[in-house]
Structures are given as C-alpha cells and as structure tokens.
Amino acid sequence: MHDDRDLVEARLRRVLDERIRPAVHPESVPLEVAVWHAPGEPVPVAEGLAATPGPIAVGREWGRPWGTSWFTVTGVVPREWGGRVVEAILDLGFAEDRPGFQCEGLVYRPDGTPVKGLNPRNQWVRVGSPAEGGEEVRLHIEAASNPIILGRDGFRPTALGDRETAGSDPLYRLGRMDLAVFDKTVWELVMDLEVLGELMLELPVDSARRWELLRALDRALDAIDLQDVNATAAAARAELAGVMAAPAAPSAHRISAVGHAHIDSAWLWPLRETVRKVARTAANMTALLEDEPDFVFAMSQAQQWAWIKEHRPEVWAKVVKAVATGRFVPAGGMWVESDTNMPGSEAMARQFVHGKRFFIEEFGVDNEEVWLPDTFGFAAGLPQIIRAAGSKRLLTQKISWSQTNAFPHHTFLWEGIDGTRIFTHFPPVDTYNCSMHGHELAHAARNFRDKGVARHSLAPTGWGDGGGGTTREMVAKAARVHDLEGSPAVRWETPAEFFAKAEADCPHPPVWVGELYLELHRATLTSQAKTKQGNRRSESLLREAELWAATAAVREGAPYPYERLDRIWKTVLLHQFHDILPGSSIAWVHREARRTYELVARELDEIIDGAQRALAGDPSGGTLLFNGAPHRRHGVPAGGAAPEPAPAPARDAAGPAARVVPRDGGGYVLADALLKVEIDARGLVVSAIDRRTGRETVPPGRAACLLQLHPDFPNKWDAWDVDAFYRNTGTDLTEADEVRPAGGTDGGTVVVRRSFGASAVTQRLTVDGGRLLIETEVDWHETEKFLKLAFPLDVRADRYASESQYGHAYRPTHTNTSWEAAKFEACNHRFVHVAEPGWGVALVNDSTYGHDVTRDVDAHGTTTTVRVSLLRAPRFPDPETDQGVHRFRHALVPGATIGDAVREGHFINLPERRVPGSAPVAPLVTVDDDAVVVSAVKLADDESGDVVVRLYESRGGRARATLRAGFPVAEVVTTDLLERQTGEPRREGAEVPLALRPFELVTLRFTRA
Ligand SMILES: [Zn+2]
C-alpha cells in the first residue's frame, strides 16, 4: 500500500482548524457590552456590580496594566434557538498561547452569584437550553487587565512588573462577545479527532494500530460535508466508533489524572491578584465538577483556601459544597507550596502545622501527601519534618527541570539526614499543567523509569496561574483514554488514591539518600537579598517572641499573644512561597515583602519587649541580658536572663576585648586571647591564627574576606539562574580606598572601604571571643553582576557541612561526577563548616543562603575555599533587583567543631537583648547537653496553657541528656508537630531523660501542675 500518512495527517489538521472547530458554535448573535473601569485597586464585588457602566464596542482597547474593569453583557436568546444549547462566548482579548499570565475574568450573575472564570482556554459560559428562546441574558464580568510579563520575547526587562512603573496604556482589545448555539455533537467529534489523531502520532509507524487509526480518521473526514459539518458530524463519529472502542493493553501504563491548577501565590502578579486568580479557578472547578461526575480536582496551599474563605465567600460556599462530594480535594498539607531550601527548621515545621490544621479544622481532612510540584529543590532535612507532621508521601515534578543529570527514579523512597524515608513520586509526565494531550500521555509512559516494578504515575491536569484549571476538553479527552488501545489508561483520582496504588505497585522502591538538588534556579538562593533577610530576621524574632511570651505567661501570668503570633507566622510562611523567598517575583511583590517584613519585625519586637519587661522586674535596678539563643552566652543561660556584668559583658573565656595594632608591612593586627588576625594594606585577611592550637586558617599566599565580582548574565530565567560559566571571568576587589582602625568606642575594629563600578562597600572587621566578625555594607548599583565574599581556608576537606532544617547535610568539595559538578551553588542556613580531623572552621551568617565551596591544590597542599553569595543584579522580572544599600554579618570561626558552628550560627542570628531590670530569669527549660538544641519554646496552639518544647540532636551523633522544666509539671507527652499526642504520658516530674539518635527531632508537651 502507498504511504499517504503525511497527506491524511495534514488533512486532519486543516479540516479540524478551518471547518470542524468553527462549527462547534455554528450560529451567534452579538451581545451588548458596557464597561466600568475601577479607578484604582480592585473593588468589592457589590461595588463592581452596582457601578454604572458606559458603552464599549468589540474591538476597542481596554485595560490599563493591573486595572480592573467591570463589563456588563446583555442580550436576548433568539426565538429560533428554542431547545438548543446556548452559550455566551466572552473573549476579553485573550492571547491563546498563554493560559494564565494575562487578562482574566470572573463572571457573576446580577445577584452576585459567581458563575465561572474566563480564561484564554475557557471563554464560554453556559446560558442554558431555553425551551422557547427569547430569554434575556445579563452577566457581569470582573476583568483584570494583568500584563503579560513573561512574553514571547523572553526574559527582557520590563517596567510592567509594578503598578507604580507600569504606565496606563491599555493592554487588551475586546474580542468576540456573542451569544452562540453550542453543537455538542460537533464538539464531541473534535474531541474524538484530537484524541485519536494525537495518539496516532505517538505510535510506532510500523504498528498496525497506527494505521488503523489513520484509516479510520480518513474515513471520518470523508463522512464530513464541509459545507454542513453540523449535519454530518454524527456520521463522522460513527466512523471512529470502532477504533475508539478498542481496549488498552493489559500492560498499559496507568495514569491517575488529578485535576489541578498550579497557582503561584505571587509571581508575575502581586499577592492581591492571586486572591482573585484562586477565586476564578475555584469557580471554574466547582462548575466543572457539577457537569462531570468522574472528575476530581485537587487544590493545594491552605493559604489559597483561606483567601477564598475570607475574600470571596460566595465562591467559598461552592467550594465547601464541592469538598463534601469528595471530588474537590485539599491537596498536600502546607500553608503554601514553599521553598524548602531556605526556610529554617521551625518555619518549615510550621508550614505543615498551619497547612494541615486548616484542612483538618475546615474539612476534617488530614492528608498524608505533601504536594510540592514546583519547588526548586528539596533540603535533606525535610523528610523528618514531613513524618513529624504526620504525613508520609511527597509529590514533586520539578526535579525533571534539572539541566545536567536525569534523576534515576520516578517512584522511590527519599531518605533525609536522620534516616527518615518518605515515599516519593515524580510524575513522569514532566509537567504540572498536563492538558491530556496525546503527546503528554505517551511521554509519561515512555519516560517512566520504573517500568517493570511499577505501573502507576500521576498527572496534575489543568492550566495553572490563572489559566483556569482543568477544562471540559481535558475531561472529555480523559474519558476517551480511560481504556483505549495504544494509550496509557487514565482515570481521575485523588492524590491519596494514586499513592495507595503506587505503594501497592512498588513494595520495594529504590532509595535516594540526601537532598533532592535541583540543577537549575541556583540563583534563587541569592536574588532579592532583602526578602531573604526579612525571612531570616522574622524566623529569629518569632523564636524569641514565642520563647519570651511563653516565659512571661508561665512565670508572670502575662497573656500569651496567640492571635498575633498565629497571624504573623502565617504572614512569614506565605512569604516563603516558592517565588517570593527565592526572589523570582516582580518588583511589586518584593517591594511589598520588604514593607511587610518591616511591620513583622516591629510587631515581634513589641511582643518580645513586652514579655521581657514583664519578666525583668524593677526597671531601676540595672540591666538584664536576655539570651534567646539555645546555648549559654556571657554567663547567661540559654532562654534566660541575668544581670549584665559591669561595665561590659565578659567575653567567653576570651579575656579582654580585641585590640588593633599596626602591622609590619602595612595594615593592622586584630587579636584577642583566642584569635590573631592580620589585615594587610589592601584590607584583606592574610592570616588568622587560632591561638589555642597555633593553627593558621588562611593558606600561604592567599587572602580571605576577599570580595569577588563576576559577570552574571544567564541564558534564561535571570532572577532564578546563575549559569556555571559565570565563574570563568571575574574581578578580585583588592583595591581599597581606605583601611583604618575604627577608633573611639569601637576601638577593636578595622574599617575597609572600597569602590567599584557604580557601587561602594564598607567592611568592619572585629575580633571577638575567637571569632572574626565581618559586617559588610554594600551600596549596590551594578547590573547583571554577582558579588561573592571568599574565604580560602588552609583545610583539606573532601566534604563540607551546610546547616539545613534540624541538622546539617554534607556535600563533596570535588567534582568527580556530573552530579557533584552541577552543585556549584548550594544552600546553607546559619553555617558552613569545613574540617580536618581535630580542627575545623565555621563560617556563619545572619542572612545569606547561597554559597560555593571548592578545593585547590598547590605547592603547599590541598586547600578549601568557601565563598558566600552576597548580591546579584538580574533585570528580570524585577529590572531594579537589589539596587541600594545592603548589610550582611558574617563570622569566621577558626578552630570550630560542628557543635561550635551550630552555636555560633545561633549567636549571630539571635543577639542578646539588654532590658532594664534586676530579677534574673531562669529558663523555662534547660538541657544538660549542648548537642541538644531547643528550637522552640511556646505555649500550645490550642490555648490550653500547656508548654510545648521542640528540640533536636544537632551534631549528627547520639545524645543522652536530661531536660529540666523550670515550672511545675503535671504530665509530659511526646507529640507530632501539630502538638497531637504520639507517646504515652509520663509523670516523673520536671525532668525528662532524652536519648536522641543523630538529628532526631522531638516535640514535648508539658501540662502544667
Ligand atoms: Zn510555581
């Protein structure tokens, strides 16, 4: 037989495009359109409905950037349409190729009832099937003219990313606004032709099934009268019935389709717009669930649910009803789909506490699945937190974005730093916006790496980010591939149903140990420095606020600020969303984030101050030093307060404060009893001797505290990515404008000033208690540059430790394999630690996350260089990223053990507070082993007055310790993160013996006597 494949395939494409799809709505009449443009920010629904609109014609421009326009459309169903299905086609001026990321609408009836959202691929509203015709139609559309930020021309800088710079030129042109007859048979024919045509193209050319499909499609097209598609569609469908009825092979891959809309809680739009995006999508999905009995939709991020409840009660009512059917499913159990690299231990825990609690309290749903399709890598501390929250499964899709190495599994056990294993699935469909296209389904089946031992995968299906979620077309296509020869078998299922099958499928899954590093988006550890600092500062302040408020409540009966802490936690958790904390949102989002973090800090300082004053007693009696860190400092116990010794706090076994003396050959020497640092005439640290051992920290001929400036223009994703080639070129900033002692009361400090490009930097170096403290102030006005602070260390190390949640993880310093080479920029929390047996160095920070560690070998041997990432200056999506003044604090701690690194990391983030008062404050809890770190002391969220203490083994070893409660205890129980009892109650009094495994996390709940 002659090969006419190309001819028939091209025929199918053209006839579908030009004849069959247009025949879905064969008759139409225009609607009358009027519009009212809200003058500023979005207005309440009632106000939009009540406004008086003026006329606007189809084809006219509308919509300044970030504006809201309320359209009113009116019309009458023609008498002759009686008995036929009628829809309104409402095209706001959509660009078809970007579902989401552009204008959107939510349709209301005149009484304020939401109908559904309008999105580029969801432009219809069912008017009904009036028996007689003549029915009057009146609909209102709350339309948002959100600009396209990431357009066809890629990652070009744009001023559209902030209302304040976006201008007022209209962005959209009103498209078709019609009443139209909907021909269901033609629409079904389109679905048949798409499903079979797409499937055909995925099958091997030498397979019989491919040719059977080709011949059937050819016959179906023959059956169409191109002048009267509507009259002949049924005949065309009949030609396809045979091939459509052929069942799937027994070995066919099984796909659990989960209706979904991945909605970024802020990204290329501000937070306030996400509130509306979520409402539009939820309105669409509740409507679709009513039409489609098999369909299942899952929505994640408790915050987004809470927004609907608070801001769109009319949509919330529909959601609540849909949840009761079991087919509108709360997915995951986090407050937002947060970043997981940067959030600190407690914040990561609270993502689960607040997320799970919302779903439990609202719906009685306690999910065991964690839903993080889009997060940029997964820290090795996470598995234990997932388990401690009462969950046990994880879904993410993002690792498929890795640039270098293909992850070897799609279904596996992920083992974290403490040994906890979480059943994990990466959907092989490689997208969280599956559209049920034949190519996607075939890719999932082909790509699935666990064939032979497992058969199930999950496909999150629907347009996210304002695309409206799952469409009726996706549901129609899924129905056709439920059991179809040549296709994976698809059915709608909840995430829990999928995981139950996947676990049954795969009783002995492979194991992946350690972080799930995303080999992409590495610059998200550095971009938007102030957002990152705001997060770190907020986390530290929340720790202090809970600790001191709980102490004041237990000791003084002071009221505990439950409501305020709950609200502030949720704010901080929201800002850990995977485009806010990573710095990948538009300028508007980060401008608001900076302001929000300021307000958070102010309110937490107020809570801390109030609690400390309540504890401090008579303010005329001197000064108390409050130590909020988990280790004793300056004679003050962890979590306690003691009178400040006059005139200055004694240094920890360090003797008198450091002094500055001139150095031979220029520069200065800074030294105390523990550390002697030489700063040369260039202002660089050329020597740092640990005086206890005599060990030199800086390799011969090298200089530490060296600023290095690299060009930084990635190929794509400017705020997200730093590409490996950035390291090929760069400048060492060795020229100093000034190197001098600070003088005055700040006598133990050397000040170094430099200027470069349009920027300037001032560093203040101080030696204190064996640490070299470095305060770096940068007035940053570069573009597309990367600023690093380098510390070459005379340490031979094959690996180094970075703090993660509730512990630390090791990474190699070499690049033996492509996996190691790809980790050229990685995340730390408060410390990085590099060591040889018996001696190590810690580098701690108060707000930076990105770093790299490399090794060199020269005539002197192997050395290790730790470089901290300070600032970047990408121009997309925020063209002014990081411009302005920044302050960072770091400390180099020669001679540090891993335990010292843990302690110093806490110290630099939790400075002591001086409060007028005289009454020492004994800690609420003490632990007699420094390896055990108390990460939270608070009152129980249920407002019972119980004291909750969370602690963990911090050094990666075993710890036997005793925890003593400094208050009368009736009973103590172990709990999960949600403070739900997990162990038997114990009543031995105020002492709790602890035996912890490496990095083990424990939550204790004390009922007070
Ligand atoms: Zn996302």
JSON list of C-alpha atoms in Angstrom, two decimals, residues 317-388:
[
{"chain": "A", "resi": 317, "resn": "ALA", "atom": "CA", "xyz": [-19.81, 28.34, 49.66]},
{"chain": "A", "resi": 318, "resn": "LYS", "atom": "CA", "xyz": [-19.46, 26.45, 46.38]},
{"chain": "A", "resi": 319, "resn": "VAL", "atom": "CA", "xyz": [-16.08, 25.06, 47.39]},
{"chain": "A", "resi": 320, "resn": "VAL", "atom": "CA", "xyz": [-17.40, 23.78, 50.72]},
{"chain": "A", "resi": 321, "resn": "LYS", "atom": "CA", "xyz": [-20.24, 22.04, 48.90]},
{"chain": "A", "resi": 322, "resn": "ALA", "atom": "CA", "xyz": [-17.85, 20.50, 46.39]},
{"chain": "A", "resi": 323, "resn": "VAL", "atom": "CA", "xyz": [-15.45, 19.28, 49.08]},
{"chain": "A", "resi": 324, "resn": "ALA", "atom": "CA", "xyz": [-18.34, 17.41, 50.68]},
{"chain": "A", "resi": 325, "resn": "THR", "atom": "CA", "xyz": [-18.68, 15.34, 47.48]},
{"chain": "A", "resi": 326, "resn": "GLY", "atom": "CA", "xyz": [-15.11, 14.12, 47.96]},
{"chain": "A", "resi": 327, "resn": "ARG", "atom": "CA", "xyz": [-14.12, 15.30, 44.48]},
{"chain": "A", "resi": 328, "resn": "PHE", "atom": "CA", "xyz": [-12.81, 18.81, 45.32]},
{"chain": "A", "resi": 329, "resn": "VAL", "atom": "CA", "xyz": [-9.85, 17.70, 47.38]},
{"chain": "A", "resi": 330, "resn": "PRO", "atom": "CA", "xyz": [-7.50, 19.61, 49.66]},
{"chain": "A", "resi": 331, "resn": "ALA", "atom": "CA", "xyz": [-4.05, 18.59, 48.39]},
{"chain": "A", "resi": 332, "resn": "GLY", "atom": "CA", "xyz": [-0.90, 18.45, 50.47]},
{"chain": "A", "resi": 333, "resn": "GLY", "atom": "CA", "xyz": [-0.72, 19.94, 53.90]},
{"chain": "A", "resi": 334, "resn": "MET", "atom": "CA", "xyz": [1.34, 23.10, 53.83]},
{"chain": "A", "resi": 335, "resn": "TRP", "atom": "CA", "xyz": [0.36, 26.71, 54.29]},
{"chain": "A", "resi": 336, "resn": "VAL", "atom": "CA", "xyz": [1.87, 27.45, 50.87]},
{"chain": "A", "resi": 337, "resn": "GLU", "atom": "CA", "xyz": [3.95, 25.47, 48.44]},
{"chain": "A", "resi": 338, "resn": "SER", "atom": "CA", "xyz": [7.05, 26.96, 49.96]},
{"chain": "A", "resi": 339, "resn": "ASP", "atom": "CA", "xyz": [10.66, 26.88, 49.04]},
{"chain": "A", "resi": 340, "resn": "THR", "atom": "CA", "xyz": [12.26, 24.08, 51.04]},
{"chain": "A", "resi": 341, "resn": "ASN", "atom": "CA", "xyz": [15.92, 25.03, 50.78]},
{"chain": "A", "resi": 342, "resn": "MET", "atom": "CA", "xyz": [15.83, 28.27, 52.75]},
{"chain": "A", "resi": 343, "resn": "PRO", "atom": "CA", "xyz": [13.05, 28.10, 55.35]},
{"chain": "A", "resi": 344, "resn": "GLY", "atom": "CA", "xyz": [14.56, 27.47, 58.77]},
{"chain": "A", "resi": 345, "resn": "SER", "atom": "CA", "xyz": [13.74, 24.47, 60.92]},
{"chain": "A", "resi": 346, "resn": "GLU", "atom": "CA", "xyz": [10.77, 25.87, 62.77]},
{"chain": "A", "resi": 347, "resn": "ALA", "atom": "CA", "xyz": [9.34, 27.69, 59.77]},
{"chain": "A", "resi": 348, "resn": "MET", "atom": "CA", "xyz": [9.46, 24.52, 57.71]},
{"chain": "A", "resi": 349, "resn": "ALA", "atom": "CA", "xyz": [7.66, 22.74, 60.54]},
{"chain": "A", "resi": 350, "resn": "ARG", "atom": "CA", "xyz": [5.04, 25.47, 60.80]},
{"chain": "A", "resi": 351, "resn": "GLN", "atom": "CA", "xyz": [4.29, 25.27, 57.07]},
{"chain": "A", "resi": 352, "resn": "PHE", "atom": "CA", "xyz": [2.87, 21.86, 57.90]},
{"chain": "A", "resi": 353, "resn": "VAL", "atom": "CA", "xyz": [1.31, 22.85, 61.21]},
{"chain": "A", "resi": 354, "resn": "HIS", "atom": "CA", "xyz": [-0.74, 25.65, 59.71]},
{"chain": "A", "resi": 355, "resn": "GLY", "atom": "CA", "xyz": [-1.44, 23.94, 56.41]},
{"chain": "A", "resi": 356, "resn": "LYS", "atom": "CA", "xyz": [-2.61, 20.66, 57.89]},
{"chain": "A", "resi": 357, "resn": "ARG", "atom": "CA", "xyz": [-4.53, 22.34, 60.68]},
{"chain": "A", "resi": 358, "resn": "PHE", "atom": "CA", "xyz": [-6.54, 24.41, 58.21]},
{"chain": "A", "resi": 359, "resn": "PHE", "atom": "CA", "xyz": [-7.69, 21.34, 56.28]},
{"chain": "A", "resi": 360, "resn": "ILE", "atom": "CA", "xyz": [-8.39, 19.41, 59.48]},
{"chain": "A", "resi": 361, "resn": "GLU", "atom": "CA", "xyz": [-10.40, 22.20, 61.06]},
{"chain": "A", "resi": 362, "resn": "GLU", "atom": "CA", "xyz": [-12.35, 23.18, 57.97]},
{"chain": "A", "resi": 363, "resn": "PHE", "atom": "CA", "xyz": [-12.96, 19.76, 56.44]},
{"chain": "A", "resi": 364, "resn": "GLY", "atom": "CA", "xyz": [-11.72, 17.06, 58.82]},
{"chain": "A", "resi": 365, "resn": "VAL", "atom": "CA", "xyz": [-9.14, 16.12, 56.18]},
{"chain": "A", "resi": 366, "resn": "ASP", "atom": "CA", "xyz": [-5.70, 15.07, 57.46]},
{"chain": "A", "resi": 367, "resn": "ASN", "atom": "CA", "xyz": [-3.63, 14.43, 54.34]},
{"chain": "A", "resi": 368, "resn": "GLU", "atom": "CA", "xyz": [-0.60, 12.17, 54.31]},
{"chain": "A", "resi": 369, "resn": "GLU", "atom": "CA", "xyz": [0.59, 13.56, 50.98]},
{"chain": "A", "resi": 370, "resn": "VAL", "atom": "CA", "xyz": [2.89, 16.55, 50.54]},
{"chain": "A", "resi": 371, "resn": "TRP", "atom": "CA", "xyz": [2.17, 18.39, 47.30]},
{"chain": "A", "resi": 372, "resn": "LEU", "atom": "CA", "xyz": [5.13, 20.44, 46.01]},
{"chain": "A", "resi": 373, "resn": "PRO", "atom": "CA", "xyz": [5.16, 20.13, 42.23]},
{"chain": "A", "resi": 374, "resn": "ASP", "atom": "CA", "xyz": [7.13, 23.30, 41.53]},
{"chain": "A", "resi": 375, "resn": "THR", "atom": "CA", "xyz": [9.54, 23.87, 44.44]},
{"chain": "A", "resi": 376, "resn": "PHE", "atom": "CA", "xyz": [13.18, 24.49, 43.48]},
{"chain": "A", "resi": 377, "resn": "GLY", "atom": "CA", "xyz": [14.88, 21.58, 45.20]},
{"chain": "A", "resi": 378, "resn": "PHE", "atom": "CA", "xyz": [14.33, 19.77, 48.48]},
{"chain": "A", "resi": 379, "resn": "ALA", "atom": "CA", "xyz": [16.54, 20.03, 51.54]},
{"chain": "A", "resi": 380, "resn": "ALA", "atom": "CA", "xyz": [17.64, 16.81, 53.21]},
{"chain": "A", "resi": 381, "resn": "GLY", "atom": "CA", "xyz": [16.06, 17.93, 56.48]},
{"chain": "A", "resi": 382, "resn": "LEU", "atom": "CA", "xyz": [12.58, 17.75, 55.00]},
{"chain": "A", "resi": 383, "resn": "PRO", "atom": "CA", "xyz": [11.72, 14.02, 55.27]},
{"chain": "A", "resi": 384, "resn": "GLN", "atom": "CA", "xyz": [11.84, 14.09, 59.06]},
{"chain": "A", "resi": 385, "resn": "ILE", "atom": "CA", "xyz": [9.60, 17.17, 59.16]},
{"chain": "A", "resi": 386, "resn": "ILE", "atom": "CA", "xyz": [7.09, 15.54, 56.82]},
{"chain": "A", "resi": 387, "resn": "ARG", "atom": "CA", "xyz": [6.98, 12.48, 59.07]},
{"chain": "A", "resi": 388, "resn": "ALA", "atom": "CA", "xyz": [6.76, 14.57, 62.25]}
]
